[in-house]
Each structure stands twice: as structure tokens, then as C-alpha cells.
Tab-separated table of N, CA and C in Angstrom:
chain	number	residue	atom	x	y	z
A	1	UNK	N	0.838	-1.174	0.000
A	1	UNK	CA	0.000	0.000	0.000
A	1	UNK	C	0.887	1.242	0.000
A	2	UNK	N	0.638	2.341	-1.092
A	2	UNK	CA	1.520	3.571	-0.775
A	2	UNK	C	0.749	4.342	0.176
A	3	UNK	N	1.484	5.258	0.504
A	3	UNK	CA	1.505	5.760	1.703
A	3	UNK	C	1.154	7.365	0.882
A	4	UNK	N	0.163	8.077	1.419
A	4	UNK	CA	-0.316	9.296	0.816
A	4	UNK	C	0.785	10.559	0.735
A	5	UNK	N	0.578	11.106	-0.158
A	5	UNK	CA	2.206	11.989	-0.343
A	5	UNK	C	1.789	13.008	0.807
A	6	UNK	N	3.417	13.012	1.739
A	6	UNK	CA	3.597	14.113	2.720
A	6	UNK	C	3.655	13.010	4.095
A	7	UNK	N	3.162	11.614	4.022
A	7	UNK	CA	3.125	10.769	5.101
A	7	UNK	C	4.135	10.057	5.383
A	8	UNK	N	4.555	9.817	6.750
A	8	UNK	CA	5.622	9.467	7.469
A	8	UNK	C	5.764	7.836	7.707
A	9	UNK	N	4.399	7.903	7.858
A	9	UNK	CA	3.979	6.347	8.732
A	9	UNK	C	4.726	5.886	10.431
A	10	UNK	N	5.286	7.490	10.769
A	10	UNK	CA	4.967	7.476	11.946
A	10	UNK	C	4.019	7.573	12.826
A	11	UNK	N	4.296	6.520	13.480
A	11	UNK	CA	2.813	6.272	14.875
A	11	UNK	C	3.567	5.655	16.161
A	12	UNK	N	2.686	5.919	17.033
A	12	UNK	CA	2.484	5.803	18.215
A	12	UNK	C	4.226	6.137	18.757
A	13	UNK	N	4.380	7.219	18.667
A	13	UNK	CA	5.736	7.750	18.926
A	13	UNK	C	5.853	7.915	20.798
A	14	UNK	N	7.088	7.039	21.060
A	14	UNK	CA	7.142	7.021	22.483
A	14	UNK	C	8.161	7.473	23.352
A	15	UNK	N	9.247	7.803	22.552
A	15	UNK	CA	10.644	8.176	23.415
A	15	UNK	C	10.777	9.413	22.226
A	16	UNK	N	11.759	10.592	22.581
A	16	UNK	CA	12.334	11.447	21.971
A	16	UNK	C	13.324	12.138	22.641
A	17	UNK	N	14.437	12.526	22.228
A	17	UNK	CA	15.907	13.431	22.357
A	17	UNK	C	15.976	13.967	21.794
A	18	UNK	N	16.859	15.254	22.166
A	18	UNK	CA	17.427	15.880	21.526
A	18	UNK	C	18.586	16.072	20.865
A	19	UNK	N	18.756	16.583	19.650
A	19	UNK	CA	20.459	16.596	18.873
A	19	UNK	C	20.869	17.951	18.544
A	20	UNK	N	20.219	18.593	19.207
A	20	UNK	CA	20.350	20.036	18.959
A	20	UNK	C	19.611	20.892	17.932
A	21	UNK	N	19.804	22.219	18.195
A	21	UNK	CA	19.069	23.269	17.705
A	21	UNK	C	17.135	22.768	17.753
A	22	UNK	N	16.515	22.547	16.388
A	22	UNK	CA	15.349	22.537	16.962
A	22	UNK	C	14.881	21.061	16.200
A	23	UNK	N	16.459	19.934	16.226
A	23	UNK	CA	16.532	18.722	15.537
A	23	UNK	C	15.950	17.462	16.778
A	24	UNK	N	15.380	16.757	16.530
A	24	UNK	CA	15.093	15.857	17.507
A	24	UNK	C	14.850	14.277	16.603
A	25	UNK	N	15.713	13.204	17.522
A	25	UNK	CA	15.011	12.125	17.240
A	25	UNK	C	13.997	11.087	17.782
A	26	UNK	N	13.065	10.221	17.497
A	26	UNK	CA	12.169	10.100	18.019
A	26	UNK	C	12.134	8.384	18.005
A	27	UNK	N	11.652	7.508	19.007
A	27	UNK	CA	11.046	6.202	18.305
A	27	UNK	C	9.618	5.730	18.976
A	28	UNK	N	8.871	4.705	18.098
A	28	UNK	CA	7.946	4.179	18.259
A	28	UNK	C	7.887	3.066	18.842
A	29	UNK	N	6.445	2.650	19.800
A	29	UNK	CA	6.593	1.221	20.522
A	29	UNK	C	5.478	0.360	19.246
A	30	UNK	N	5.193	0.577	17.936
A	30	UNK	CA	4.906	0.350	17.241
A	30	UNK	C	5.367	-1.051	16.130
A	31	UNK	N	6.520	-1.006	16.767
A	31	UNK	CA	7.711	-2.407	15.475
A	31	UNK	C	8.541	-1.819	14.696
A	32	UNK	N	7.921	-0.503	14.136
A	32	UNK	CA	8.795	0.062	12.946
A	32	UNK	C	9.880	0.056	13.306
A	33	UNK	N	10.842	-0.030	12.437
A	33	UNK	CA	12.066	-0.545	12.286
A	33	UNK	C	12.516	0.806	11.848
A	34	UNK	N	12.454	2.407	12.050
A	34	UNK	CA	12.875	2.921	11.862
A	34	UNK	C	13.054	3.755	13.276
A	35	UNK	N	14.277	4.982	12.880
A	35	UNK	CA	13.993	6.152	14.237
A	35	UNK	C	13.795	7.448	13.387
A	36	UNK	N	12.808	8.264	13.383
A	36	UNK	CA	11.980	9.357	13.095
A	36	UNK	C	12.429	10.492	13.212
A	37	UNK	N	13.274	11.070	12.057
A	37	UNK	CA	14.027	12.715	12.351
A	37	UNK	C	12.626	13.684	12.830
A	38	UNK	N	12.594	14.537	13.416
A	38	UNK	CA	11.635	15.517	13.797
A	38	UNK	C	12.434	16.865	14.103
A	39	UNK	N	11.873	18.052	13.607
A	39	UNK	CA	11.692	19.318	13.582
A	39	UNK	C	10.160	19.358	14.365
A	40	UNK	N	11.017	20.087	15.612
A	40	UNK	CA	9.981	20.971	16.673
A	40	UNK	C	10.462	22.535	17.374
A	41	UNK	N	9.301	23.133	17.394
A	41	UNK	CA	9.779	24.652	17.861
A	41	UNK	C	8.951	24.929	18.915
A	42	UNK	N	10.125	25.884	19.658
A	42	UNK	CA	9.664	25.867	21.103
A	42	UNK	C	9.322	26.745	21.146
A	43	UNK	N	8.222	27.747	22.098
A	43	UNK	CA	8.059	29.112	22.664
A	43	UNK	C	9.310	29.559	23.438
A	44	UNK	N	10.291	30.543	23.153
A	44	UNK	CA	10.952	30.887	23.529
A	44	UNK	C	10.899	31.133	24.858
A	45	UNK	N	9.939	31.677	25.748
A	45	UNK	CA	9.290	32.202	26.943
A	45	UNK	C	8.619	31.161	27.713
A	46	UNK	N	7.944	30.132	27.075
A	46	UNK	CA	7.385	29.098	28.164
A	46	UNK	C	7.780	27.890	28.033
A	47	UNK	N	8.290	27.980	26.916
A	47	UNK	CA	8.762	26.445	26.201
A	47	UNK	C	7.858	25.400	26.117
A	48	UNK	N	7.208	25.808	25.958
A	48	UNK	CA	6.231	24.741	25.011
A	48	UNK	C	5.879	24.663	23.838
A	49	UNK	N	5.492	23.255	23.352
A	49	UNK	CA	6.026	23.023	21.814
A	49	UNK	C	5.099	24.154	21.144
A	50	UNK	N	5.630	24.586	20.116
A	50	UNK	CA	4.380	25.475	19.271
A	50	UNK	C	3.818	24.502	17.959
A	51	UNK	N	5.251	24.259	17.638
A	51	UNK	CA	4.891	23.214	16.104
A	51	UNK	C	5.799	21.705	16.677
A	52	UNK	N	5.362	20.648	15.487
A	52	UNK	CA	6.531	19.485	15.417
A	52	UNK	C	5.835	19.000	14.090
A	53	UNK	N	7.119	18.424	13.502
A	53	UNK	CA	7.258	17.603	12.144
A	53	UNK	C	7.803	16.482	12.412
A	54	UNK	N	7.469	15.248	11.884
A	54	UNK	CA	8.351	14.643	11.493
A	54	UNK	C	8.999	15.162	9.997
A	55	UNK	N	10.226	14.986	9.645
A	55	UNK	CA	10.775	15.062	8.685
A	55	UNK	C	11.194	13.761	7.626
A	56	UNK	N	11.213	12.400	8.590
A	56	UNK	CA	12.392	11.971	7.718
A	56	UNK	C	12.760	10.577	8.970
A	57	UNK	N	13.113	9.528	8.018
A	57	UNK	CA	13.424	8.296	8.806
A	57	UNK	C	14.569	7.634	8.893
A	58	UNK	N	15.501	7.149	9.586
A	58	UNK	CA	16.836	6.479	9.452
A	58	UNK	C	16.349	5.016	9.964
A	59	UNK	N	16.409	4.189	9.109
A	59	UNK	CA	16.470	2.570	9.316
A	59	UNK	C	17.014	2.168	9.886
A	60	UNK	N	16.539	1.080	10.726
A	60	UNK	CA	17.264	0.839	12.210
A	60	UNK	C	16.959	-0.220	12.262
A	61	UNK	N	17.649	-1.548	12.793
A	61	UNK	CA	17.385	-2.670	13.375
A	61	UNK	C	17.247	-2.732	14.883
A	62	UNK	N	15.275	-2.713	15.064
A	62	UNK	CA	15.008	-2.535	16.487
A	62	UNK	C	14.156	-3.480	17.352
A	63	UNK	N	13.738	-3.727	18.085
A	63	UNK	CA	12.712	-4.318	18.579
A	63	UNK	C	11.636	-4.374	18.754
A	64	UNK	N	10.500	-4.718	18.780
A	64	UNK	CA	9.427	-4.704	18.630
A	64	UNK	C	8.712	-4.030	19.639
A	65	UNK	N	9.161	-3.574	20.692
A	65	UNK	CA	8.386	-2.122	21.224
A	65	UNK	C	9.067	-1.087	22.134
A	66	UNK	N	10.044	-0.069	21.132
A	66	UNK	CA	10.757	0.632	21.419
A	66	UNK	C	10.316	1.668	22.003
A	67	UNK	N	10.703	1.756	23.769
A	67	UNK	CA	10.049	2.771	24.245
A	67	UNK	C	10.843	4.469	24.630
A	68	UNK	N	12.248	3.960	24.549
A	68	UNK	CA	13.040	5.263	25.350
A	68	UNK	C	14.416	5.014	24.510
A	69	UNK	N	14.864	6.581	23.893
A	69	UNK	CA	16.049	6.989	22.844
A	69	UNK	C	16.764	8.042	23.626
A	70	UNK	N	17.998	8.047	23.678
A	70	UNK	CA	18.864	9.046	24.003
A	70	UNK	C	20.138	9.359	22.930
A	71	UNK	N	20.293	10.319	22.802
A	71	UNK	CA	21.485	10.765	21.969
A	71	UNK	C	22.435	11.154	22.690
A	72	UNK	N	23.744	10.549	22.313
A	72	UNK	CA	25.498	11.305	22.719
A	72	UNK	C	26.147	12.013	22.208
A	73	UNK	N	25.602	13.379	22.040
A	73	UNK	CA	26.612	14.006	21.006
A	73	UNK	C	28.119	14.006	20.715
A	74	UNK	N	28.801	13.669	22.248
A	74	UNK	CA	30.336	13.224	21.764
A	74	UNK	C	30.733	12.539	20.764
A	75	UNK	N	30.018	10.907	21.007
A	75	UNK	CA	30.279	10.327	19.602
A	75	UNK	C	29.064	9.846	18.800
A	76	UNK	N	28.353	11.178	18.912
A	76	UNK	CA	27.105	10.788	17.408
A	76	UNK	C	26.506	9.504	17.482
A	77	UNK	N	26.152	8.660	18.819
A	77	UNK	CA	25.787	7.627	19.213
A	77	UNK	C	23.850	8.039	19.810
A	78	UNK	N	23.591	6.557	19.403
A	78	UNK	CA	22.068	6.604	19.707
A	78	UNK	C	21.757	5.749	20.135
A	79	UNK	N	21.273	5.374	21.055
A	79	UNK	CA	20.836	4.240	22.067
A	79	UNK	C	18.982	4.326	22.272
A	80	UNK	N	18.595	3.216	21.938
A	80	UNK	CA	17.083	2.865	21.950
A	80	UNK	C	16.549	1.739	22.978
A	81	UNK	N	15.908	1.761	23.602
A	81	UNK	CA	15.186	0.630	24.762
A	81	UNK	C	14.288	0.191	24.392
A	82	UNK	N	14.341	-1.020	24.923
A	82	UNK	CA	12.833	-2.114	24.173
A	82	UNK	C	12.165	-2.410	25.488
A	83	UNK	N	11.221	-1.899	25.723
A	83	UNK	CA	10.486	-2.731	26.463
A	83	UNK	C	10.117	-4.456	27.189
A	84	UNK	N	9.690	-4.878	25.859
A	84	UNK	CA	9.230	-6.218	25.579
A	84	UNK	C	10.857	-6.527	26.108
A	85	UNK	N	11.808	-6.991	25.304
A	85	UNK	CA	12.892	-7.389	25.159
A	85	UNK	C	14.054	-7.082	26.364
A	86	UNK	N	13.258	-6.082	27.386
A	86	UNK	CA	14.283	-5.780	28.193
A	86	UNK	C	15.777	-5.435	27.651
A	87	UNK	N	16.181	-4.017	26.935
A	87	UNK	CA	17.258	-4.708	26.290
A	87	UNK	C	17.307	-2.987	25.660
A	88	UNK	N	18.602	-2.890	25.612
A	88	UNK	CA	19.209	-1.111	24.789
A	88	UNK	C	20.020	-1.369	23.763
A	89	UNK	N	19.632	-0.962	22.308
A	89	UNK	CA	20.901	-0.901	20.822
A	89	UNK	C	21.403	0.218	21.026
């Protein structure tokens, strides 16, 4: 099935970090086998979200219900938690 132009086929998005400026990555407890670039902007003053996008997907070999992502900017490292699986890539 294609997927309607402008669609992500992100869902049920459950963990997200930050990589700086107003770049964030995201994952799902969904299966997808991807992690979800996102563009979000903050209120400068209260900080709360005003907008968010997903943008864009990097393929990932993950587990089937990925709940919590952190980023290392030292070495450009990304670490994802599985729930089910008890278990961090």
C-alpha cells in the first residue's frame, strides 16, 4: 500500500531526544524498524512546543516495542530501549 504523499507512517511515537538546535530524534513502541528525524519549535518564553514535524526516517534494526532513545553528542551515538525485550541498541 503507498503511503499518501507528505506521510511518514509514523505512529504511536514514544521516546524522543534531543540533537540540537530545533533537531530531535524520536522512536515508536509500534515495530517500525525505523527512528523518526523531527523538527519541533519551542516558545521561547514558556517552552512549550508550538509546532513538530516529522521530517524523515533512518532505518534501524530494532525491537518490537521501542520505548526510550537518548542521543550522545560526543560520539554521534544513539541508544534505543525495548520494552518487551528488556534490552538497549
Amino acid at each position: 500500500m503507498a503511503l499518501p504523499p507528505g506521510s511518514t507512517a509514523a505512529a504511536e511515537l514514544s521516546g524522543i531526544t534531543w540533537t540540537g538546535g530545533s533537531s530531535y530524534l524520536a522512536v515508536g513502541d509500534n515495530g517500525a524498524q525505523a527512528i523518526w528525524t523531527m523538527s519541533v519549535a519551542l516558545d521561547s518564553s514558556t517552552g512549550r512546543i508550538t509546532s513538530a514535524t516529522v521530517t524523515g526516517s533512518i532505518a534501524a534494526s530494532l525491537g518490537t516495542d521501542s520505548e526510550g532513545i537518548a542521543y550522545r553528542s560526543t560520539t554521534n551515538s544513539v541508544f534505543v530501549s525495548d520494552e518487551v525485550a528488556s534490552s538497549i541498541t
